[in-house]
Coordinates of C-alpha atoms in Angstrom, one line a residue:
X1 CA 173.7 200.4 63.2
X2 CA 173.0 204.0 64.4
X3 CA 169.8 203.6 67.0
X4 CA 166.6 204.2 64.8
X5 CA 168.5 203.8 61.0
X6 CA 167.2 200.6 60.6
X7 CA 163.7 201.8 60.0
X8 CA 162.0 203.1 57.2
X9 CA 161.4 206.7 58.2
X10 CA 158.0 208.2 56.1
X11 CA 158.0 211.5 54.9
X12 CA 155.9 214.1 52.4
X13 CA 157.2 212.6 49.5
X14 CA 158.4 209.1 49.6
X15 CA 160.4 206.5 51.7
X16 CA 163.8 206.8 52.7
X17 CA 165.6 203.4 53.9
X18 CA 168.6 204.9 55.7
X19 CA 171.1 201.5 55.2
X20 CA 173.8 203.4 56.5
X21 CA 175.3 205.3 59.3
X22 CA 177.9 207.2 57.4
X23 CA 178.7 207.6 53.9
X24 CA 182.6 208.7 53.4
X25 CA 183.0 210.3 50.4
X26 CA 186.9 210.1 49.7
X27 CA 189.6 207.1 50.0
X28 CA 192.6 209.1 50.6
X29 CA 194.6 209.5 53.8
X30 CA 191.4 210.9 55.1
X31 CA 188.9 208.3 54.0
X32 CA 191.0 205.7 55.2
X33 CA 191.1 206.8 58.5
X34 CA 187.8 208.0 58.5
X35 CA 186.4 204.0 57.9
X36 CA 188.8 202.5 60.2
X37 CA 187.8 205.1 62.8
X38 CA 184.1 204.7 62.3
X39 CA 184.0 200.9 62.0
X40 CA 186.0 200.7 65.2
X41 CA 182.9 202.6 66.8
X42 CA 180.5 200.3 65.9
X43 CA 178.7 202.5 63.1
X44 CA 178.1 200.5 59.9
X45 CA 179.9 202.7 56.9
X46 CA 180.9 202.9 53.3
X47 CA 183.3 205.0 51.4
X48 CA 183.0 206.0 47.6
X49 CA 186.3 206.8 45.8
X50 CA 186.5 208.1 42.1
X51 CA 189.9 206.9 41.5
X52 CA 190.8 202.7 41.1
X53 CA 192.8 202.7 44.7
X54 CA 193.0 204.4 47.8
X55 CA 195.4 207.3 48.2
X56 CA 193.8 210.3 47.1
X57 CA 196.2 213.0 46.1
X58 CA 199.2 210.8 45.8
X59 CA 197.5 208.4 43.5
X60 CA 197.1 211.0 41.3
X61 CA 199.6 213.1 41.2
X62 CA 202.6 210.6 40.0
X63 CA 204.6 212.8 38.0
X64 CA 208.2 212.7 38.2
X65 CA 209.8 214.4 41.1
X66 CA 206.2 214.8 43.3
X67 CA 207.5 214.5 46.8
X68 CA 205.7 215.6 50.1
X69 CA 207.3 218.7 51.8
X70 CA 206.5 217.3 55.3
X71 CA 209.7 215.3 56.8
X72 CA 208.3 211.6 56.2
X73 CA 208.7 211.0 60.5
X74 CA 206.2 212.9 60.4
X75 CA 204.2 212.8 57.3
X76 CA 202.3 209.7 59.1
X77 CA 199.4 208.4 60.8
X78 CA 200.1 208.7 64.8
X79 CA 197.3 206.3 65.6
X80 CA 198.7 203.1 65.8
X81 CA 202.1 202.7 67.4
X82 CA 202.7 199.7 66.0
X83 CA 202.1 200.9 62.9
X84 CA 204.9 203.5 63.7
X85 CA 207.7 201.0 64.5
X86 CA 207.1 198.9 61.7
X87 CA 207.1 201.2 58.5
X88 CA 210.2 202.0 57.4
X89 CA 210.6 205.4 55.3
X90 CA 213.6 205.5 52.8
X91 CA 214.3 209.4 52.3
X92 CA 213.9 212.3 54.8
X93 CA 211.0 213.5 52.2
X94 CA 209.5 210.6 51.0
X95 CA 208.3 210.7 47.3
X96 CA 204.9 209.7 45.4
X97 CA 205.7 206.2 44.8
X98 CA 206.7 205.6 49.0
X99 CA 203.6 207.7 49.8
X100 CA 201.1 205.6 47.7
X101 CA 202.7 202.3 49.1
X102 CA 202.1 203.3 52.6
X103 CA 198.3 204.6 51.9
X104 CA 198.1 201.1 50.2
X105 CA 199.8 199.4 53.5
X106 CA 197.2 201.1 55.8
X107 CA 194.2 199.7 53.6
X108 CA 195.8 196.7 53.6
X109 CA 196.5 196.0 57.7
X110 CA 193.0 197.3 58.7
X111 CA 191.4 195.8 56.2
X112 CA 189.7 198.8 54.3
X113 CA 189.0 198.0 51.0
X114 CA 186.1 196.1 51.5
X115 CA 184.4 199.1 52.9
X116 CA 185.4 201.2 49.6
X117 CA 183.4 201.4 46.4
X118 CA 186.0 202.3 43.9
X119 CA 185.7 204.0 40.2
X120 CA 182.4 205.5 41.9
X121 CA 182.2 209.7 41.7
X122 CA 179.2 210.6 44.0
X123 CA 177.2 213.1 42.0
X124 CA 175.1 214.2 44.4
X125 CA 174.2 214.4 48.4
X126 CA 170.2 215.5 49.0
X127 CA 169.2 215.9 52.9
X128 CA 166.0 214.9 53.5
X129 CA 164.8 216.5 56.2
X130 CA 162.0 214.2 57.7
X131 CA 164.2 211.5 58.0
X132 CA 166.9 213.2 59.3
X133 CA 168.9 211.5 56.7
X134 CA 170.9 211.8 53.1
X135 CA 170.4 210.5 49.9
X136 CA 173.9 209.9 48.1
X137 CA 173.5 209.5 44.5
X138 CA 176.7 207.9 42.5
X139 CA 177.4 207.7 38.8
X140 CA 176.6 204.7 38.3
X141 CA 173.0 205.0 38.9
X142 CA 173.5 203.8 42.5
X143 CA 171.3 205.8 45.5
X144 CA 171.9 205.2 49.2
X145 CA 170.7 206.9 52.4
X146 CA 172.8 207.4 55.8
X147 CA 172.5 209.2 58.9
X148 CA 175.7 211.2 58.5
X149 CA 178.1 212.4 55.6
X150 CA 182.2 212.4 55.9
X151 CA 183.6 214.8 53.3
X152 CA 187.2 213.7 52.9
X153 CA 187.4 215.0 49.2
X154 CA 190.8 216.0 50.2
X155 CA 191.9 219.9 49.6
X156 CA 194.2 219.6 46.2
X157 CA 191.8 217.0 44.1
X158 CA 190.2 219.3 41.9
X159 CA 192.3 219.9 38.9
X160 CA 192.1 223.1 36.8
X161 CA 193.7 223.8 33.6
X162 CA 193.5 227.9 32.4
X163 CA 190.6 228.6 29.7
X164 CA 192.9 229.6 26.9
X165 CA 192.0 229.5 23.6
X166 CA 192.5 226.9 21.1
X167 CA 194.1 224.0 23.9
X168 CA 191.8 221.6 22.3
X169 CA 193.5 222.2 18.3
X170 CA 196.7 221.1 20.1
X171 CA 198.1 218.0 18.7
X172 CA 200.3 216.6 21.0
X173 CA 199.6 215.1 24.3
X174 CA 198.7 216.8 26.9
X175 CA 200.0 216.0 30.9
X176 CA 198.1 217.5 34.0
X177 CA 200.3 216.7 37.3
X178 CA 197.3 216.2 38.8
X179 CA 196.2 213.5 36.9
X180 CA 199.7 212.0 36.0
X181 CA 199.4 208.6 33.2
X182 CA 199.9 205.7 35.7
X183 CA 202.2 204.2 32.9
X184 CA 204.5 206.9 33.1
X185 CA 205.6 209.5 30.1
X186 CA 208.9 209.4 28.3
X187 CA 210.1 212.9 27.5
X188 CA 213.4 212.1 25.7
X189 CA 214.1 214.1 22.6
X190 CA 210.8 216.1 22.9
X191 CA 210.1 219.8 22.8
X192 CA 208.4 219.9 26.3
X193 CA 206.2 223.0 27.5
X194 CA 205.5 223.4 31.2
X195 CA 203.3 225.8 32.1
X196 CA 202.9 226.9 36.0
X197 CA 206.0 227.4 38.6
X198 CA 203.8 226.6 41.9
X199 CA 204.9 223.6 43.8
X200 CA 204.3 221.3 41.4
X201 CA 205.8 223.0 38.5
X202 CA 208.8 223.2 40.4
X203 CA 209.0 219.8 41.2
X204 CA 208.3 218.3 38.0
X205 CA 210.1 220.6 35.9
X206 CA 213.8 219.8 37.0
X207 CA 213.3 216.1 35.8
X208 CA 211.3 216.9 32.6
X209 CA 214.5 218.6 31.9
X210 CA 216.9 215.8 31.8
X211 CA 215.3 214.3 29.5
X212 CA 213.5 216.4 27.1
X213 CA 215.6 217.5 24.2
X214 CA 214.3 220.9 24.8
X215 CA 212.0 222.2 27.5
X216 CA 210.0 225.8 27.7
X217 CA 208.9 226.5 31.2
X218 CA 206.0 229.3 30.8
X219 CA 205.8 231.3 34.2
X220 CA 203.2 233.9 34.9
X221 CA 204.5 234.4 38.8
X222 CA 208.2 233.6 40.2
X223 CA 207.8 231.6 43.4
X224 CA 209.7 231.3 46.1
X225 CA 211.8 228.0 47.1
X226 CA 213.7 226.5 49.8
X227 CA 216.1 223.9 48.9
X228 CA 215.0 220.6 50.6
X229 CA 218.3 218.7 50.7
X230 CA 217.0 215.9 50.6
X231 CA 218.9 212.8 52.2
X232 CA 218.5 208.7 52.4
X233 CA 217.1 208.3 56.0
X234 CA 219.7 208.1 58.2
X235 CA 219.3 205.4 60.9
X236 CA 219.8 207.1 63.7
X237 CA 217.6 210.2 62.4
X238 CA 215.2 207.6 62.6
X239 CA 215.6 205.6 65.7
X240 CA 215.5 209.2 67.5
X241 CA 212.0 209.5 66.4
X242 CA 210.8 205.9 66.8
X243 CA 212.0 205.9 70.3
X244 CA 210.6 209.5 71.0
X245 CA 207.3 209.2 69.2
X246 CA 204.8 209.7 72.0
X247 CA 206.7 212.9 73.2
X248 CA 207.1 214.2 69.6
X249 CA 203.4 213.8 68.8
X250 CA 202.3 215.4 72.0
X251 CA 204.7 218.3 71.3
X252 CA 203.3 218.8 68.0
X253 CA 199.5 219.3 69.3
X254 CA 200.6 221.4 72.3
X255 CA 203.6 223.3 71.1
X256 CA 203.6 223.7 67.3
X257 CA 201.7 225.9 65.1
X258 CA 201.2 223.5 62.1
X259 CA 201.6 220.1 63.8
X260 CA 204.7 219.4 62.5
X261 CA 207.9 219.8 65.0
X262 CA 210.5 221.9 63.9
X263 CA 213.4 224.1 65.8
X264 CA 211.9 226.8 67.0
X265 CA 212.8 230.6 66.5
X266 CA 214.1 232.1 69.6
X267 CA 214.0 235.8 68.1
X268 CA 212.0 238.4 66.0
X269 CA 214.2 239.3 63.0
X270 CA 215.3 242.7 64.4
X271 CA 216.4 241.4 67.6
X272 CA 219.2 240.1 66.1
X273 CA 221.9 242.1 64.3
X274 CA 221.9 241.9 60.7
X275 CA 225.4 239.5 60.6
X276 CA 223.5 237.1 63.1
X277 CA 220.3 237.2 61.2
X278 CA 222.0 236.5 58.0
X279 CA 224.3 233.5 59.6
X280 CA 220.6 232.2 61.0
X281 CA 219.3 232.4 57.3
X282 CA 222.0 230.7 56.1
X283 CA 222.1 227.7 58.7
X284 CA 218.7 226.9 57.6
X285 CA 219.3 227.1 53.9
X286 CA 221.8 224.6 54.3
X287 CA 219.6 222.5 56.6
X288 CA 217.2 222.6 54.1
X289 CA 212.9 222.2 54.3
X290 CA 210.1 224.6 55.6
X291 CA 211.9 224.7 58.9
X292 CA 214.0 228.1 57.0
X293 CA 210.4 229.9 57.2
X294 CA 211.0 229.4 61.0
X295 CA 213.9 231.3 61.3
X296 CA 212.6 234.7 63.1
X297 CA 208.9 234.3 65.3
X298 CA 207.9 237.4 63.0
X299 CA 208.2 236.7 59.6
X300 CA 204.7 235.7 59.3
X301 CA 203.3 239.2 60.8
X302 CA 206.1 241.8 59.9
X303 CA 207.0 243.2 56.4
X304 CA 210.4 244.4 57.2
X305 CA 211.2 241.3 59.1
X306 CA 210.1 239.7 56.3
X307 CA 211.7 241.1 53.6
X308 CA 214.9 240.1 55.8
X309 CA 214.0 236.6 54.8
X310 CA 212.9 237.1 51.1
X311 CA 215.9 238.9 50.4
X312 CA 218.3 236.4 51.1
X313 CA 216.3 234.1 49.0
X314 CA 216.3 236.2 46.0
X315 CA 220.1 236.8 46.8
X316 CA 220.3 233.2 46.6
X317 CA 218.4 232.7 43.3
X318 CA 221.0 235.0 41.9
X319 CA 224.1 233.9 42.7
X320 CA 223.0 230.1 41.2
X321 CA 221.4 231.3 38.4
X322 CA 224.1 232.0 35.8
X323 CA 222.0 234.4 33.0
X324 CA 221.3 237.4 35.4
X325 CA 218.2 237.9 32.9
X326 CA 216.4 234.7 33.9
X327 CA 217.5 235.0 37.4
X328 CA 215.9 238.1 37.8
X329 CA 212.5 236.9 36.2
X330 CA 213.2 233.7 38.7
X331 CA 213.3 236.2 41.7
X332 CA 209.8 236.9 43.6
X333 CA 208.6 240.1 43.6
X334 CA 205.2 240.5 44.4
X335 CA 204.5 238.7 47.3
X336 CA 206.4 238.4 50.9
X337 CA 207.8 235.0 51.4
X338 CA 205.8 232.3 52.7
X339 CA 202.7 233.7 52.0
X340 CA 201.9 231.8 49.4
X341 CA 202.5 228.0 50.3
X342 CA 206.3 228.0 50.5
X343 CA 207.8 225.4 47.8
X344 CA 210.9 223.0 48.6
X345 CA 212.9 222.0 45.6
X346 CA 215.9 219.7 44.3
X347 CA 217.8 221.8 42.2
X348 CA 214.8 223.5 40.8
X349 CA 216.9 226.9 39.8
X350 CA 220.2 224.9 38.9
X351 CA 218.0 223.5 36.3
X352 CA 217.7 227.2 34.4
X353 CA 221.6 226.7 34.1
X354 CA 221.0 224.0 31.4
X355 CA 221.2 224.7 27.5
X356 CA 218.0 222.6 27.4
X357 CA 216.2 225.5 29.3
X358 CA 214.2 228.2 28.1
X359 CA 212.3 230.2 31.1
X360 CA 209.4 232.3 28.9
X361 CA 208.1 235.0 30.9
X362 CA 204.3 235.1 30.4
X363 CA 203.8 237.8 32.1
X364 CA 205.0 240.3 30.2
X365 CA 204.3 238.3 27.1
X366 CA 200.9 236.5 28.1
X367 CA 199.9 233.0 26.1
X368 CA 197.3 234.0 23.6
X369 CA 196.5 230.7 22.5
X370 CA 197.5 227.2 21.6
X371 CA 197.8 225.8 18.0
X372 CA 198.0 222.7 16.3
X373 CA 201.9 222.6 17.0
X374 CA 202.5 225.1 20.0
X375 CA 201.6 228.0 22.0
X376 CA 200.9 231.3 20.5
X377 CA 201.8 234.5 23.1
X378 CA 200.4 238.0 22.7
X379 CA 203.5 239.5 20.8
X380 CA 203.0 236.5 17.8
X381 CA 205.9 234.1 18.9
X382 CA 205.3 230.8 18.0
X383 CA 206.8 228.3 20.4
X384 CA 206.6 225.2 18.7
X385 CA 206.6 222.1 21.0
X386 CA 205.7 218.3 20.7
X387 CA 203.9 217.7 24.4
X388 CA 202.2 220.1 27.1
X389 CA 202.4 219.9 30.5
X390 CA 200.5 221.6 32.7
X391 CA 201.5 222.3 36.3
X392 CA 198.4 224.7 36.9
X393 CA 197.3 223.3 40.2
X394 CA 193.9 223.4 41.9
X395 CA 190.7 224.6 42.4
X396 CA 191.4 224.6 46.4
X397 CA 189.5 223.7 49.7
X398 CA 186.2 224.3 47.6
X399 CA 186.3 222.9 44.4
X400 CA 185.8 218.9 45.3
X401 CA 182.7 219.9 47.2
X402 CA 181.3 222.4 44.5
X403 CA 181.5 220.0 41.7
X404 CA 179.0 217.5 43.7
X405 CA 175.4 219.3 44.1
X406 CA 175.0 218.9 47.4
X407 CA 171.3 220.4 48.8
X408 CA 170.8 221.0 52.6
X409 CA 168.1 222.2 54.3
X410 CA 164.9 223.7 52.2
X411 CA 167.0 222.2 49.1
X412 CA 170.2 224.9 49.3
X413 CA 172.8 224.0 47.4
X414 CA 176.1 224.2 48.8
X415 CA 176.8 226.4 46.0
X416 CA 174.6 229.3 47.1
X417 CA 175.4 229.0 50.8
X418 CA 179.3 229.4 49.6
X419 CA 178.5 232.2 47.0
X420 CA 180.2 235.1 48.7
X421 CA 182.9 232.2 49.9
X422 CA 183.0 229.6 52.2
X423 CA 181.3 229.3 55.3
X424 CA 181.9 226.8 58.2
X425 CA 182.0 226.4 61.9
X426 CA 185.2 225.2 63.0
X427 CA 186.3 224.4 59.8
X428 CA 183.8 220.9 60.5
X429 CA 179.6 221.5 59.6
X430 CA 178.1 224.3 58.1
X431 CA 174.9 225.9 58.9
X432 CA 172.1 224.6 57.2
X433 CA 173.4 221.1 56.3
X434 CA 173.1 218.6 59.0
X435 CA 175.3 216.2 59.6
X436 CA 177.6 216.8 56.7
X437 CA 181.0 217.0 58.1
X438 CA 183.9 218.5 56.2
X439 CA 187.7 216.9 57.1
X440 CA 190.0 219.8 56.8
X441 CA 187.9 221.8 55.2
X442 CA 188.0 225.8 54.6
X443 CA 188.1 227.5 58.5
X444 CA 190.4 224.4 60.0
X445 CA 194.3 225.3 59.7
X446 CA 194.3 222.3 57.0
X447 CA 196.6 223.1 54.4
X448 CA 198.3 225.2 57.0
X449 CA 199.2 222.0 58.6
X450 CA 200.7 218.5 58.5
X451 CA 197.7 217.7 56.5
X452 CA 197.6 213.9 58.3
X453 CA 198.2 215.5 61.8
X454 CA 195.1 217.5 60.6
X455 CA 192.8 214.3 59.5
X456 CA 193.5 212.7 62.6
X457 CA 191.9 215.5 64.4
X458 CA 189.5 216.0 62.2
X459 CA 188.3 212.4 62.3
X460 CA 188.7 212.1 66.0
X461 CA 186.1 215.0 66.8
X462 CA 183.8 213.9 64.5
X463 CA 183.5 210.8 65.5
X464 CA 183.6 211.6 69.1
X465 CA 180.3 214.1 67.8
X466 CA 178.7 211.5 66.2
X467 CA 178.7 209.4 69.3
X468 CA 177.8 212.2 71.6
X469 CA 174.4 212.0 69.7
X470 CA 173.9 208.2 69.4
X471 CA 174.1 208.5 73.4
X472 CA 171.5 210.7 73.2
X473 CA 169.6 209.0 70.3
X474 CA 170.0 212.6 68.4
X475 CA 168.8 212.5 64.9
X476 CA 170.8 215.3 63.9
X477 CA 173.5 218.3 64.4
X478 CA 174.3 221.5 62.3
X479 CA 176.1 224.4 62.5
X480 CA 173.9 227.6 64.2
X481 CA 174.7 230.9 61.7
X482 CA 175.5 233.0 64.2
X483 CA 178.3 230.6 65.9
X484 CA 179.2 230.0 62.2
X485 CA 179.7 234.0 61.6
X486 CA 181.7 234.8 64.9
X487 CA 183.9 231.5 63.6
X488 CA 184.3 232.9 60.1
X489 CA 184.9 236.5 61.3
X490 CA 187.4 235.4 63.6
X491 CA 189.2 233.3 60.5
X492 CA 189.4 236.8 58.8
X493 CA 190.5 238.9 61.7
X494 CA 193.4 236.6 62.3
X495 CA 194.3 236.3 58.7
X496 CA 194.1 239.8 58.4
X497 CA 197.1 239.8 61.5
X498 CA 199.4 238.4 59.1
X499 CA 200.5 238.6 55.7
X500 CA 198.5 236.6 54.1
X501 CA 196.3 237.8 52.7
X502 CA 198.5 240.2 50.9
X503 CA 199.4 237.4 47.9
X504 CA 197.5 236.2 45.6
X505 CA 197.3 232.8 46.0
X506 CA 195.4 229.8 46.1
X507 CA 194.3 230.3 49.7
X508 CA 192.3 232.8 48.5
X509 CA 191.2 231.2 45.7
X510 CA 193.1 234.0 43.3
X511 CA 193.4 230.9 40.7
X512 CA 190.3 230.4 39.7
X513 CA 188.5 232.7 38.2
X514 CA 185.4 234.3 39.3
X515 CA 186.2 232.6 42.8
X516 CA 185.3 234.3 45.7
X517 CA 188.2 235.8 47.7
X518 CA 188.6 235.0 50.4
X519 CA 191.5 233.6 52.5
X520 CA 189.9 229.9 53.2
X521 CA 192.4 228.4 56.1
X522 CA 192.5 229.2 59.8
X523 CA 195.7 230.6 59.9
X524 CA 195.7 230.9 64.3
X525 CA 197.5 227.4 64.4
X526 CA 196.7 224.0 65.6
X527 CA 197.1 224.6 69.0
X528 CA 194.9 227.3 69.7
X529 CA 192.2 225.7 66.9
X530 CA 192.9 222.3 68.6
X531 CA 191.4 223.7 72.4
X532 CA 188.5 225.8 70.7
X533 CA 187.1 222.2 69.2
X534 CA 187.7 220.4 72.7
X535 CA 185.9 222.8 74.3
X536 CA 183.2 223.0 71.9
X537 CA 182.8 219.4 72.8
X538 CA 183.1 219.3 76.2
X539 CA 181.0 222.1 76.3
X540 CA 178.2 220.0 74.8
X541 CA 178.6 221.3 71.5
X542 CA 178.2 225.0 71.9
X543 CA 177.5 226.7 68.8
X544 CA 175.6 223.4 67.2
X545 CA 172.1 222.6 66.9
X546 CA 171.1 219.0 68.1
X547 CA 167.9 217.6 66.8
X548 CA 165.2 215.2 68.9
X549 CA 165.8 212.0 68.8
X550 CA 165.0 209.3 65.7
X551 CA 161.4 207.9 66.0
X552 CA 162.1 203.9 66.1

């Protein structure tokens, strides 16, 4: 145990035992590596998880077609080379089901689960300031102290469904593909409404519709997609990386912007001629995945380079959509590609070519309400359908951490530190809440990432911190504001480089309503975000507060 924890420390009001070093809150990708990481150091640790089994976001979301957009070579833990030999992924993108068995693999080799309180939702985190220490309340009555607090709450785990009038007089069922039925749902026959065309929607919408008798996809905003062509893995696709893997990783911390290796552009759109710019377009349509948004170096940073890329999309939209009416409503309009998170889909528009397929533009004809036997939109048509899906999405980044009151220093909530938006340093602490540490959290390139080439680092640096102060018998470590400001100005000023922050989307929190807006990710890439947390480290932690050491 942490030097000092075992004691009972006194303070003003009571007693606090501390029985633990660190409390991880979180048994997805993040979690997981969080314990084994921890444990390995020595530090005695428990992890809380609301759901029945580890995997976090993919043991959730199991609706059909929910696939990661990260090749699966890479969409993996780089840890363990062993562990890299051995699994064997099936698909170039793996889906949900592959996902979850390799989260449940993971627990299983390092033994995990015995560290994991399951079915458990922490309700509330209280630092107690004498003892250098928080108290971690659970819903089952359950109250626990530690040293140090691991948020791995993940980044997409907070559901939201849109406050519309009358959802609860619907009499049908009702699907969130966040929180899919384990058991699976049969659609065949049924009158199927899906409302939301983000990433979800337009994975899950395609296999709703070969099998509903009739489905109604309500969109509000036309989103962009990139086909993923999607293959078995090929073996020697594999082998290449298996016998490559140290190289690969290290290219994707030094050389990569998102940790994920792809080819790289060698031009800015206009450096090209517009027949060589379209031919580049068109090779990576047909290659399929993300790696299209990597075409030109400027597409990110340019509007006219930019709108290069978007309109070949929308060009391609409209030559497979068949009814130039839907295709047009299908075609993105308000925001340059790629600034919100880029989708990749398996015949996603084919699937407005079936008779099944109704696309209802809400947007020009918001939903009003819901009724007993439908959806009700602002012009009075009924749209009468048996189940509801909704493929709304998230309350991101934030909305994990908001839902737990969580009280810092001179009892803040975490609420009213993050009421004009969320403030961290690094992305890791937060000023005024010691040792609470945040894995991929709002200021870290996180969702702007491969999310587990992110949670390594993450994990890594904070459990490098956390020994830098048992060394030194530290009691504690926080964020100082004013490092914390220069971090989160320089979040903005980078953003604000880009295009970004020109789209509403969930980066910004545009979702929710009442949220904030404010563009949550570093967007200045891993590489770059990678050195400035090395050097904070090696540096002894500049821009942190250390506390004395524990009285023992």
């Amino acid at each position: 145990m942490f030097a000092g924890t075992s004691d009972v420390t006194k303070t003003s009001s009571a007693s606090v035992a501390i029985d633990l070093d660190v409390i991880v809150v979180g048994a997805g990708f993040g979690g997981l590596y969080a314990l084994h990481t921890l444990r390995a150091s020595g530090l005695s640790v428990c992890a809380y998880e609301t759901a029945a089994d580890v995997g976090g976001v993919w043991y959730w979301n199991r609706y059909p077609g929910a696939r990661c957009d990260v090749e699966s070579m890479q969409y993996s833990f780089s840890f363990d080379e062993a562990l890299q030999q051995e699994w064997h992924w099936s698909e170039r993108f793996a889906a949900q089901p592959e996902i979850l068995a390799y989260a449940n693999h993971v627990a299983d080799r390092y033994d995990l689960r015995n560290s994991i309180r399951f079915k458990t939702r922490i309700t509330a985190m209280h630092y107690n300031e004498a003892a250098a220490a928080w108290s971690v309340h659970a819903d089952d009555g359950s109250v626990r102290s530690a040293r140090f607090v691991v948020m791995a709450t993940g980044c997409l785990s907070e559901t939201r469904t849109p406050e519309i009038p009358g959802v609860a007089d619907f009499a049908g069922p009702m699907y969130h593909t966040g929180a899919w039925p384990h058991d699976g749902v049969a659609f065949s026959g049924q009158r199927v409404g899906v409302i939301g065309t983000g990433s979800s929607g337009i994975q899950v919408i395609p296999e709703v519709a070969r099998q509903a008798g009739r489905l109604f996809v309500f969109q509000r905003t036309a989103n962009f997609s990139i086909p993923a062509r999607n293959v078995a893995m090929d073996d020697a696709y594999e082998a290449s990386w298996k016998t490559n893997y140290a190289a690969l990783r290290k290219r994707a911390r030094e050389e990569t912007t998102s940790g994920t290796v792809y080819e790289k552009p060698t031009h800015k759109a206009f450096e090209v001629d517009a027949e060589v710019r379209r031919s580049e377009y068109e090779r990576r349509w047909q290659a399929g995945g993300v790696s299209f948004m990597h075409s030109f170096s400027d597409l990110a940073t340019n509007r006219d380079a930019n709108q290069t890329a978007a309109d070949f999309v929308r060009e391609q939209i409209r030559v497979v959509v068949r009814d130039p009416r839907t295709a047009e409503l299908l075609v993105p309009k308000d925001h340059p590609i790629g600034t919100k998170r880029i989708c990749i889909d398996t015949e996603y528009f084919e699937t407005y070519n079936r008779d099944n397929v109704e696309l209802v533009d809400v947007r020009s004809d918001p939903i009003g309400s819901f009724n007993k036997t439908g959806v009700v939109l602002a012009s009075g048509r009924h749209v009468a359908v048996d189940c509801l899906v909704f493929a709304t999405g998230y309350d991101a980044m934030t909305g994990a951490l908001a839902r737990i009151d969580v009280r810092g220093k001179g009892g803040m909530t975490l609420t009213e530190a993050w009421a004009g938006g969320p403030r961290t340093y690094l992305g890791l602490c937060i000023a005024g809440f010691p040792n609470f540490f945040t894995v991929t959290g709002p200021g870290s390139p996180s969702v702007l990432s491969n999310m587990i080439f992110a949670i390594e680092q993450h994990i890594e640096w904070i459990v490098g911190c956390i020994g830098y102060l048992r060394a030194r018998n530290a009691s504690a470590i926080e964020a100082d504001a004013t490092a914390q400001d220069a971090w989160v100005a320089h979040v903005n000023e980078v953003a604000d480089k880009t295009l970004f922050p020109h789209a509403n989307s969930w980066y910004v929190g545009a979702n929710v309503p009442g949220k904030p807006r404010v563009f949550m990710p570093y967007i200045g890439g891993v590489v770059p975000y990678r050195q400035r947390c090395d050097e904070v480290a090696a540096n002894g932690y500049d821009g942190f507060v250390i506390l004395g050491s524990v009285k023992g």
